Coordinates of N, CA, C and O and ligand atoms in Angstrom, one line a residue:
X93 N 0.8 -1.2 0.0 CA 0.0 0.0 0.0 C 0.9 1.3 0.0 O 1.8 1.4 0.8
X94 N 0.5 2.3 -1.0 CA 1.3 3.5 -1.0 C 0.1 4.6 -0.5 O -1.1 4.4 -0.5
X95 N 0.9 6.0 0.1 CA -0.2 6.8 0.2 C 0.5 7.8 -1.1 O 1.3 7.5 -2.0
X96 N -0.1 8.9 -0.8 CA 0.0 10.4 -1.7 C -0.8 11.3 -1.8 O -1.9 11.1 -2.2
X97 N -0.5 12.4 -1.6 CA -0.8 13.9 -1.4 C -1.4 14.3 -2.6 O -0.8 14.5 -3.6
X98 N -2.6 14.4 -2.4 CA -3.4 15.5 -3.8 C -3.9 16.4 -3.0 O -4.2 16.4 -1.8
X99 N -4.0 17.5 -4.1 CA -4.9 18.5 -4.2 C -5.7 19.0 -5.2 O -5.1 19.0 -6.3
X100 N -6.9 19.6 -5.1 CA -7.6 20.0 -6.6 C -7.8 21.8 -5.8 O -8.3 22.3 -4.8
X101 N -6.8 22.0 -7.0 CA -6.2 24.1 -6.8 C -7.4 24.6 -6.9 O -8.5 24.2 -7.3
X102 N -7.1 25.7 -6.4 CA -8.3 27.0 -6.2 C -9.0 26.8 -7.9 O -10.2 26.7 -8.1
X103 N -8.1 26.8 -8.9 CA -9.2 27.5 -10.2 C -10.0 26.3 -10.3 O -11.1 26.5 -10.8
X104 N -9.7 24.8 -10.1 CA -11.2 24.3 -10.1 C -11.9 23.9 -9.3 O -12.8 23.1 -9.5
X105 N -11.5 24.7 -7.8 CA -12.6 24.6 -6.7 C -13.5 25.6 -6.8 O -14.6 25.6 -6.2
X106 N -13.2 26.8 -7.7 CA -13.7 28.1 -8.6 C -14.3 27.5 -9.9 O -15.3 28.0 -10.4
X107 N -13.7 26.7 -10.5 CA -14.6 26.2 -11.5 C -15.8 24.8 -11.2 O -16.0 24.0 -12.1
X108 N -16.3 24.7 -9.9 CA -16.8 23.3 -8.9 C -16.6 22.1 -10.0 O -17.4 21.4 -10.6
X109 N -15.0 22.2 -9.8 CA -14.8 20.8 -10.3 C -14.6 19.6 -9.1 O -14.8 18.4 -9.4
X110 N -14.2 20.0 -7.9 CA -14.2 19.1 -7.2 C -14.7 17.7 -7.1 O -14.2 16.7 -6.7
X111 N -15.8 17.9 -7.5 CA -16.4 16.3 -7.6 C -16.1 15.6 -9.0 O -16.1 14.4 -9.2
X112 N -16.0 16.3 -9.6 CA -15.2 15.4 -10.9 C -13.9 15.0 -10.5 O -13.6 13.9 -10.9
X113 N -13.2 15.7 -10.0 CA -11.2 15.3 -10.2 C -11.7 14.3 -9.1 O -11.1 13.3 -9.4
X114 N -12.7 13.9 -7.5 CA -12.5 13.1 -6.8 C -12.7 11.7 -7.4 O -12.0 10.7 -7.4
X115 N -14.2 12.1 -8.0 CA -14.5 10.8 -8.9 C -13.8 10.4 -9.6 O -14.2 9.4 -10.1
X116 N -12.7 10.9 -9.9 CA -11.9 9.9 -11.0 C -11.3 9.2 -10.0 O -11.7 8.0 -10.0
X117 N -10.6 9.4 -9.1 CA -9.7 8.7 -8.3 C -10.4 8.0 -7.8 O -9.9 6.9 -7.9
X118 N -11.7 8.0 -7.1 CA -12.5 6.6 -6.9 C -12.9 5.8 -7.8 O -12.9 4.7 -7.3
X119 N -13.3 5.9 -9.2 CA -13.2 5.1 -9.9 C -12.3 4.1 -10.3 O -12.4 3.0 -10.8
X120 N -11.3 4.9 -10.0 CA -9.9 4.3 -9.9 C -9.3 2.9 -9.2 O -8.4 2.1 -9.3
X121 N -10.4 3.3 -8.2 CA -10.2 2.3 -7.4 C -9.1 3.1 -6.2 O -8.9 2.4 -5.2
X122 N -8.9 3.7 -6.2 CA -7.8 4.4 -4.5 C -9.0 5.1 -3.4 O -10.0 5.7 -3.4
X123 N -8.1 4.4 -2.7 CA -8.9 4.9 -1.2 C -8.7 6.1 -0.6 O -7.5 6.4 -0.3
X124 N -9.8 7.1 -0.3 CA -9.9 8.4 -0.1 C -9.4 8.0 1.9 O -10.2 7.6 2.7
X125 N -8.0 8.2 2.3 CA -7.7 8.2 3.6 C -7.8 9.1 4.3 O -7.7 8.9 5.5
X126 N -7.9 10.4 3.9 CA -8.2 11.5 4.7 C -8.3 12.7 4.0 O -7.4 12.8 3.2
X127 N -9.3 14.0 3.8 CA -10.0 15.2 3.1 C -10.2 16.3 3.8 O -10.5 16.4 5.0
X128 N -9.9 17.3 2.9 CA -10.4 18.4 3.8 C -10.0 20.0 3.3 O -8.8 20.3 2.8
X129 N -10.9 20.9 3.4 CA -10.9 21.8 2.5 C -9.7 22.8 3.2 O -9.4 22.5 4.4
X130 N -9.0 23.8 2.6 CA -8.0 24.4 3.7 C -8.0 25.9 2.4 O -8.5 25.8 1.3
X131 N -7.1 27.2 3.0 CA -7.3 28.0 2.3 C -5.9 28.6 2.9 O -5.7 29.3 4.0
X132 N -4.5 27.9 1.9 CA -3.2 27.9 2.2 C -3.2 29.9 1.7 O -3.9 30.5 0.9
X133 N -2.1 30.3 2.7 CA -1.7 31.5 3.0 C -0.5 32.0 2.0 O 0.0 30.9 1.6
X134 N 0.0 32.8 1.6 CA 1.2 32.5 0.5 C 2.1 31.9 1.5 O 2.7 31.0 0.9
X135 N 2.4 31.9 2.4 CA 3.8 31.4 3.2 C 3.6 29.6 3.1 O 4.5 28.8 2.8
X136 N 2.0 29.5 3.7 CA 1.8 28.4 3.2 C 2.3 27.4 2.2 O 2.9 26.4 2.5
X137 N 2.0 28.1 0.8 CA 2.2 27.6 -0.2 C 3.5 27.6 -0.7 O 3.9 26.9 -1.7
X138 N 4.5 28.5 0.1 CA 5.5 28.8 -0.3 C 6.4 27.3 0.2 O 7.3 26.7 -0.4
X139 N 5.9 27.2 1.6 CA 6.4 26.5 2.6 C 6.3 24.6 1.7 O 7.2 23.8 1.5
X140 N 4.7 24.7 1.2 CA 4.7 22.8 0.3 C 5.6 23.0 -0.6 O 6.4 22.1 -0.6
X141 N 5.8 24.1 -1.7 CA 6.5 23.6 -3.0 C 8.3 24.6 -2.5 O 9.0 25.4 -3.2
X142 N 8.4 24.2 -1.4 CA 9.8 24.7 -1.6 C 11.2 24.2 -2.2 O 12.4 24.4 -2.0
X143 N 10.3 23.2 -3.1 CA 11.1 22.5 -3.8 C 11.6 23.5 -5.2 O 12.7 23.5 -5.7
X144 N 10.6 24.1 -5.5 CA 10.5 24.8 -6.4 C 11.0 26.5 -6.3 O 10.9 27.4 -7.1
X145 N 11.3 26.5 -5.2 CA 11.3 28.2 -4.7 C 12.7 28.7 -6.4 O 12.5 29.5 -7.3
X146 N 13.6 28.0 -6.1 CA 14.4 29.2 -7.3 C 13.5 28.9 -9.2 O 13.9 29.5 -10.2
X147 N 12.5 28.1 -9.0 CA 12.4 28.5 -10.4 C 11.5 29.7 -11.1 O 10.6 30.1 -10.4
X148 N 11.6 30.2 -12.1 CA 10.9 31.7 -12.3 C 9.6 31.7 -12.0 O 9.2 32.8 -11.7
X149 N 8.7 30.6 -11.9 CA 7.6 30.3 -11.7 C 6.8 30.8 -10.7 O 5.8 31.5 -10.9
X150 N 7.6 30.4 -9.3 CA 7.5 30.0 -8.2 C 6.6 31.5 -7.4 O 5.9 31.5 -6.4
X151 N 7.1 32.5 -8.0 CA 6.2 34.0 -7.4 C 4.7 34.1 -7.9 O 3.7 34.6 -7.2
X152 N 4.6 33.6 -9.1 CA 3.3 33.9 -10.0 C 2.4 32.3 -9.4 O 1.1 32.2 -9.4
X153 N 3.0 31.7 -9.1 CA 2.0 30.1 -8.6 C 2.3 30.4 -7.1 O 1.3 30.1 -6.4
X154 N 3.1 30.7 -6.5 CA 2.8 30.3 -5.3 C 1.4 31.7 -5.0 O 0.3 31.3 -4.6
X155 N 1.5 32.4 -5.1 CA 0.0 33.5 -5.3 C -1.1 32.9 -5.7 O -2.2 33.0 -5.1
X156 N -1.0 32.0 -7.1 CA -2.3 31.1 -7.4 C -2.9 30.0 -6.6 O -4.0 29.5 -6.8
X157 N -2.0 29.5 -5.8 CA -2.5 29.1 -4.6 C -2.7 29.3 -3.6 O -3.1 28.4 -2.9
X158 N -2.6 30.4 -3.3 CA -2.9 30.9 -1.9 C -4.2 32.5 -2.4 O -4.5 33.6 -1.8
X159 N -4.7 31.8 -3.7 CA -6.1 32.3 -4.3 C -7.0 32.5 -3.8 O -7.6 33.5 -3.4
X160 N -7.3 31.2 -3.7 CA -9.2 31.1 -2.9 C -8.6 29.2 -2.4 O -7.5 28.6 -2.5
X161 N -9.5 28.9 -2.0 CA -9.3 26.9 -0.9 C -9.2 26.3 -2.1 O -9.6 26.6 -3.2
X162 N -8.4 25.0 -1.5 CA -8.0 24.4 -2.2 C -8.2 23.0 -1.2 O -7.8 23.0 -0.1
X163 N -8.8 22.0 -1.9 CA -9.0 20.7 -0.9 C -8.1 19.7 -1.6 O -7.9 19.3 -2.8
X164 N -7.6 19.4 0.0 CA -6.0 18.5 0.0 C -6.7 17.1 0.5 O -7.7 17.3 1.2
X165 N -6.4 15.9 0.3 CA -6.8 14.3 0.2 C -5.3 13.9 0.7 O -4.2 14.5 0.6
X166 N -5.7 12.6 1.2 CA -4.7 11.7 1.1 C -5.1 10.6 0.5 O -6.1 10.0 1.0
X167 N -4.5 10.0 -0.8 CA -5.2 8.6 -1.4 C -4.5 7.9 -1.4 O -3.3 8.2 -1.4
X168 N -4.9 6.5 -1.3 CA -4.2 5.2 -0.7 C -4.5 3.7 -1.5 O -5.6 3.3 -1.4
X169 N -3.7 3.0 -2.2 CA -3.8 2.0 -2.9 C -2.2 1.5 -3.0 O -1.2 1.9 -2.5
X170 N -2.5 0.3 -3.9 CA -0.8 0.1 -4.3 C -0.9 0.8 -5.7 O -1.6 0.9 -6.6
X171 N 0.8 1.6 -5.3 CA 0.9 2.2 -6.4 C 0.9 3.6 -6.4 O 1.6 4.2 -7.2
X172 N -0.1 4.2 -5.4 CA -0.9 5.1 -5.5 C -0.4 6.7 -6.3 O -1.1 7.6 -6.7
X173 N 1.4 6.7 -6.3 CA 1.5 7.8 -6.3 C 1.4 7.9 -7.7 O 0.8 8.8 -8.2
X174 N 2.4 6.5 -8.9 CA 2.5 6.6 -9.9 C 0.9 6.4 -10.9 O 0.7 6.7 -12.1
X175 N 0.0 5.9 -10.0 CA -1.2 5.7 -10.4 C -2.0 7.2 -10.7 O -2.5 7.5 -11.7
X176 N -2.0 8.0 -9.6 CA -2.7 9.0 -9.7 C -1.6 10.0 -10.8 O -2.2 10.6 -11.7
X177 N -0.4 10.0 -10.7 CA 0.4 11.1 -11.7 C -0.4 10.5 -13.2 O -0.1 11.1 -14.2
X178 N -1.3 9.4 -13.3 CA -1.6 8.8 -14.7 C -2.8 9.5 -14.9 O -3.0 10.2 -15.9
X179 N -3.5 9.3 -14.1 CA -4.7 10.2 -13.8 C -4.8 11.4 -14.0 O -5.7 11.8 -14.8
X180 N -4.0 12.1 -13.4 CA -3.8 13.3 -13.6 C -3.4 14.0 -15.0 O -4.1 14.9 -15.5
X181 N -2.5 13.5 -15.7 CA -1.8 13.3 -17.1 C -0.4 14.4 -16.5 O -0.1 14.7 -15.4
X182 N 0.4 14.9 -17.9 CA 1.4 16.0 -17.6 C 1.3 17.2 -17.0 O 0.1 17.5 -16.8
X183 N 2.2 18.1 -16.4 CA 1.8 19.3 -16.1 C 1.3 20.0 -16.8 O 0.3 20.6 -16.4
X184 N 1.9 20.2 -18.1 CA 1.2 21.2 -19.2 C 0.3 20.2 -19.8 O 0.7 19.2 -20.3
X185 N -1.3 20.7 -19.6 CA -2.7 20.3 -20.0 C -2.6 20.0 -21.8 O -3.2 19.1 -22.6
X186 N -1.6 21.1 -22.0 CA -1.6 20.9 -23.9 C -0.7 19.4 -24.2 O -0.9 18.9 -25.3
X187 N 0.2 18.9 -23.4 CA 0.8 17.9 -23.5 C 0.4 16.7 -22.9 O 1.0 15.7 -23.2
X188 N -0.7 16.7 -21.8 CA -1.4 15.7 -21.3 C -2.3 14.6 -22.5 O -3.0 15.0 -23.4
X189 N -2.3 13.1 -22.2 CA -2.6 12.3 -22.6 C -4.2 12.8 -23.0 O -4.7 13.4 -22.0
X190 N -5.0 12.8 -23.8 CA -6.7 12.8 -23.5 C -7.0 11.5 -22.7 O -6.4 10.5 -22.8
X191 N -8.4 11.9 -21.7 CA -8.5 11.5 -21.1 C -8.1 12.0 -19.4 O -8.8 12.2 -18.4
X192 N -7.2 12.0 -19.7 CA -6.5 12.8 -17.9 C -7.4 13.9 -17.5 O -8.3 14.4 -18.1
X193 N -6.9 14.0 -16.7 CA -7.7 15.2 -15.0 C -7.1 16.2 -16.5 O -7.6 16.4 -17.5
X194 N -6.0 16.7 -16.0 CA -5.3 18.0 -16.8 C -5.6 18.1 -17.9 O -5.8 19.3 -18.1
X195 N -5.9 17.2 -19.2 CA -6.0 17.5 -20.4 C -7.8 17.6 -20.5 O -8.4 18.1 -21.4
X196 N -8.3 17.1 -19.6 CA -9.8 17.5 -19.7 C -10.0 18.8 -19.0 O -10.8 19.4 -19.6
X197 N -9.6 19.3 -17.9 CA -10.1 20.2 -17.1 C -8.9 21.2 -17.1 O -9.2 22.1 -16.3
X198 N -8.0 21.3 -17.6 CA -7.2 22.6 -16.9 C -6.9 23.4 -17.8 O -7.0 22.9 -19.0
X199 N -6.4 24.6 -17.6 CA -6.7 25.8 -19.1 C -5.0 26.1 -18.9 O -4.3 26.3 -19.8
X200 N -4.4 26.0 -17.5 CA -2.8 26.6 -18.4 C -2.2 25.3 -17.5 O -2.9 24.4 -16.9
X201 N -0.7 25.5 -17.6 CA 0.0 24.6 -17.1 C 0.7 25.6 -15.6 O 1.8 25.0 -15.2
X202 N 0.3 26.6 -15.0 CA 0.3 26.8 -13.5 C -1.2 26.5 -13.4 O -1.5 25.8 -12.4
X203 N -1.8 26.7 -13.7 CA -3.6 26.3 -13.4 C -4.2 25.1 -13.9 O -5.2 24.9 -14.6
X204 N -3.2 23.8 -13.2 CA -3.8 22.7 -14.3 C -4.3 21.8 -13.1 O -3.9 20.6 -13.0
X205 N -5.3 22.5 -12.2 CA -6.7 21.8 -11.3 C -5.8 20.6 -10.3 O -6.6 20.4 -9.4
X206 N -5.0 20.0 -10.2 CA -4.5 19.1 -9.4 C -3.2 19.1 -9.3 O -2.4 19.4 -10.2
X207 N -2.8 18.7 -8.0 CA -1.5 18.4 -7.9 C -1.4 17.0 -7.1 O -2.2 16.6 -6.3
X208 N -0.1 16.2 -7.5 CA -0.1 15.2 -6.6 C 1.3 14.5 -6.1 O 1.9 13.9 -7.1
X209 N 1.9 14.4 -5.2 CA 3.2 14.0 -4.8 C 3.6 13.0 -6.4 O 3.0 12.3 -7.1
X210 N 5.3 13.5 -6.2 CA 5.8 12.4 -7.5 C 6.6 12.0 -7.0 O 7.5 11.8 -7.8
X211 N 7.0 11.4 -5.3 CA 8.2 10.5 -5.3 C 7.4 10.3 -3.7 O 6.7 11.1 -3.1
X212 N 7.8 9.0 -3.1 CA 7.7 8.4 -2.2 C 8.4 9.4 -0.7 O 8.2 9.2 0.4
X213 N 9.2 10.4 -1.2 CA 10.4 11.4 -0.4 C 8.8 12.4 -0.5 O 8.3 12.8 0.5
X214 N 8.4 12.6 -1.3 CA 7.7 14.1 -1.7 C 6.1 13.8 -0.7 O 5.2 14.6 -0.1
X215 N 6.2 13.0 -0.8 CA 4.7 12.1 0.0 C 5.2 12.4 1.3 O 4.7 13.4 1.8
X216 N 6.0 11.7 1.9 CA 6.9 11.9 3.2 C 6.6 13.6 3.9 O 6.2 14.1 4.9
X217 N 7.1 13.9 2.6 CA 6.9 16.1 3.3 C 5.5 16.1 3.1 O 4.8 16.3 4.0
X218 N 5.2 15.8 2.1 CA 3.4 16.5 1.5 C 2.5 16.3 2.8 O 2.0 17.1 3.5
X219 N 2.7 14.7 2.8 CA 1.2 14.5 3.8 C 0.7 15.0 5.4 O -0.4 15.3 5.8
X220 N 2.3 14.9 6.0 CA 2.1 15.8 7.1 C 2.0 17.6 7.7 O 1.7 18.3 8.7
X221 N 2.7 17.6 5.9 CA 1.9 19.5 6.1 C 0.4 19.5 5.9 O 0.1 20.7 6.3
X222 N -0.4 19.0 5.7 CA -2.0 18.6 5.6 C -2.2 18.1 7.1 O -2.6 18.9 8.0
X223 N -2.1 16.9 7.3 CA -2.9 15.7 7.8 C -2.2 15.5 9.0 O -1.0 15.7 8.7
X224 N -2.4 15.1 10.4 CA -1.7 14.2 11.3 C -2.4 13.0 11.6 O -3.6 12.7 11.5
X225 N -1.6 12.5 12.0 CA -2.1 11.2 12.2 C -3.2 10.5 12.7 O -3.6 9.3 12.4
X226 N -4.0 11.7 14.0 CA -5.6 11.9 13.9 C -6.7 11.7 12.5 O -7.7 11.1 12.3
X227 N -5.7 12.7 11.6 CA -6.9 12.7 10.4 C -7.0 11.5 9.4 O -8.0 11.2 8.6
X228 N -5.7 10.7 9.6 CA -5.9 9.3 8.3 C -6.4 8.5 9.3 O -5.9 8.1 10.4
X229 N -8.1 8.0 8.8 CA -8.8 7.3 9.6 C -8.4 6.0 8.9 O -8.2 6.0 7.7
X230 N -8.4 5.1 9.5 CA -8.3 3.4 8.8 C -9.9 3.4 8.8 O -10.5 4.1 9.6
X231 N -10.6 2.3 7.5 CA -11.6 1.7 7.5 C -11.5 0.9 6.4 O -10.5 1.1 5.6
X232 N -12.6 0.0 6.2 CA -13.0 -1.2 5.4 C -13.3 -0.3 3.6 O -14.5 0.1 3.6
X233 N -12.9 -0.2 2.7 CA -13.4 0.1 1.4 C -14.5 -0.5 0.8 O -14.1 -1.7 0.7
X234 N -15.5 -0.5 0.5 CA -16.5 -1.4 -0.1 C -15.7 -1.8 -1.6 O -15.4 -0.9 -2.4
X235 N -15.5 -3.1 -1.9 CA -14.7 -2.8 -3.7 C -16.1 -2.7 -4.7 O -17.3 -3.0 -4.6
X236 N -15.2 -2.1 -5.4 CA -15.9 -1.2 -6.6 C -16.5 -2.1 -8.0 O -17.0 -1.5 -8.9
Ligands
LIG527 P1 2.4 20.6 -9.5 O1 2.4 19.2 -9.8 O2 1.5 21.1 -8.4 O3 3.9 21.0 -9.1 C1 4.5 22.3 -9.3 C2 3.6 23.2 -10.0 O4 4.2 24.3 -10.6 C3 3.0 22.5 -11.2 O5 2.1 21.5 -10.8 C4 2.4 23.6 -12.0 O6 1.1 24.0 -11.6 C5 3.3 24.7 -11.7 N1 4.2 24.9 -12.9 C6 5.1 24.0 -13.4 N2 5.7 24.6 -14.5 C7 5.2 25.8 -14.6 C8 5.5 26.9 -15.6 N3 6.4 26.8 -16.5 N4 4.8 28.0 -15.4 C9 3.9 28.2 -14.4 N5 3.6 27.2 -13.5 C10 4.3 26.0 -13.6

């Protein structure tokens, strides 16, 4: 069992995409372990992707996240992280597979509706800036 960090960004909790980007991942078959709506601060946002702080990017998105709420998940299956990056498709929506979260729903590549940990290291930082260990409830999945 792997976990991983998603989120669906302010422009499609502004465009009420939320229940579409969830439903895919349940269809998917991954287990929703823990949810919850949050409305990250720029320091916030500065603070998850400080992976990214020197690229030119990083002033103009970290502002688009700290937009309007953004609801952060923890999803859980085997696999889960390379599974959902499938889901999701590429960063840039113009280069995403059809089909995917991104190439159906997102209009640029800083505004492309989801994010989701890409390494087992990135899951490790992601999930506990969200979630403690209160919030990932164990329970039984009904299969799909
Ligand atoms: P995400 O998977 O959340 O990780 C970092 C984010 O930075 C990425 O998705 C995009 O939303 C954003 N990003 C990546 N490249 C660019 C770019 N060239 N211009 C603007 N934003 C970008």
């Amino acid at each position: 069992m792997e976990r991983t960090l998603v989120m669906v960004k302010p422009d499609a909790v502004r465009r009420k995409q939320v229940g579409e980007v969830i439903r895919r991942f349940e269809t998917a078959g991954l287990t929703i372990r823990a949810l919850k709506m949050v409305c990250l601060d720029r320091r916030d946002a500065e603070g998850f992707y400080q992976v990214h702080r020197e690229r030119p990017f990083f002033a103009s998105f970290t502002q688009f996240m700290s937009s309007g709420p953004t609801v952060a998940m923890v999803l859980e299956g085997p696999e889960a992280i390379s599974r959902v990056r499938q889901l999701m498709g590429a960063t840039d929506p113009a280069r995403a597979e059809p089909g995917t979260i991104r190439r159906d729903l997102a209009t640029s590549i800083e505004q492309n509706v989801v994010h989701g940990s890409d390494s087992p290291e990135s899951a490790t930082y992601e999930i506990p800036y969200f979630f403690s260990a209160l919030e990932l409830c164990p329970y039984e999945r009904e299969p799909n």
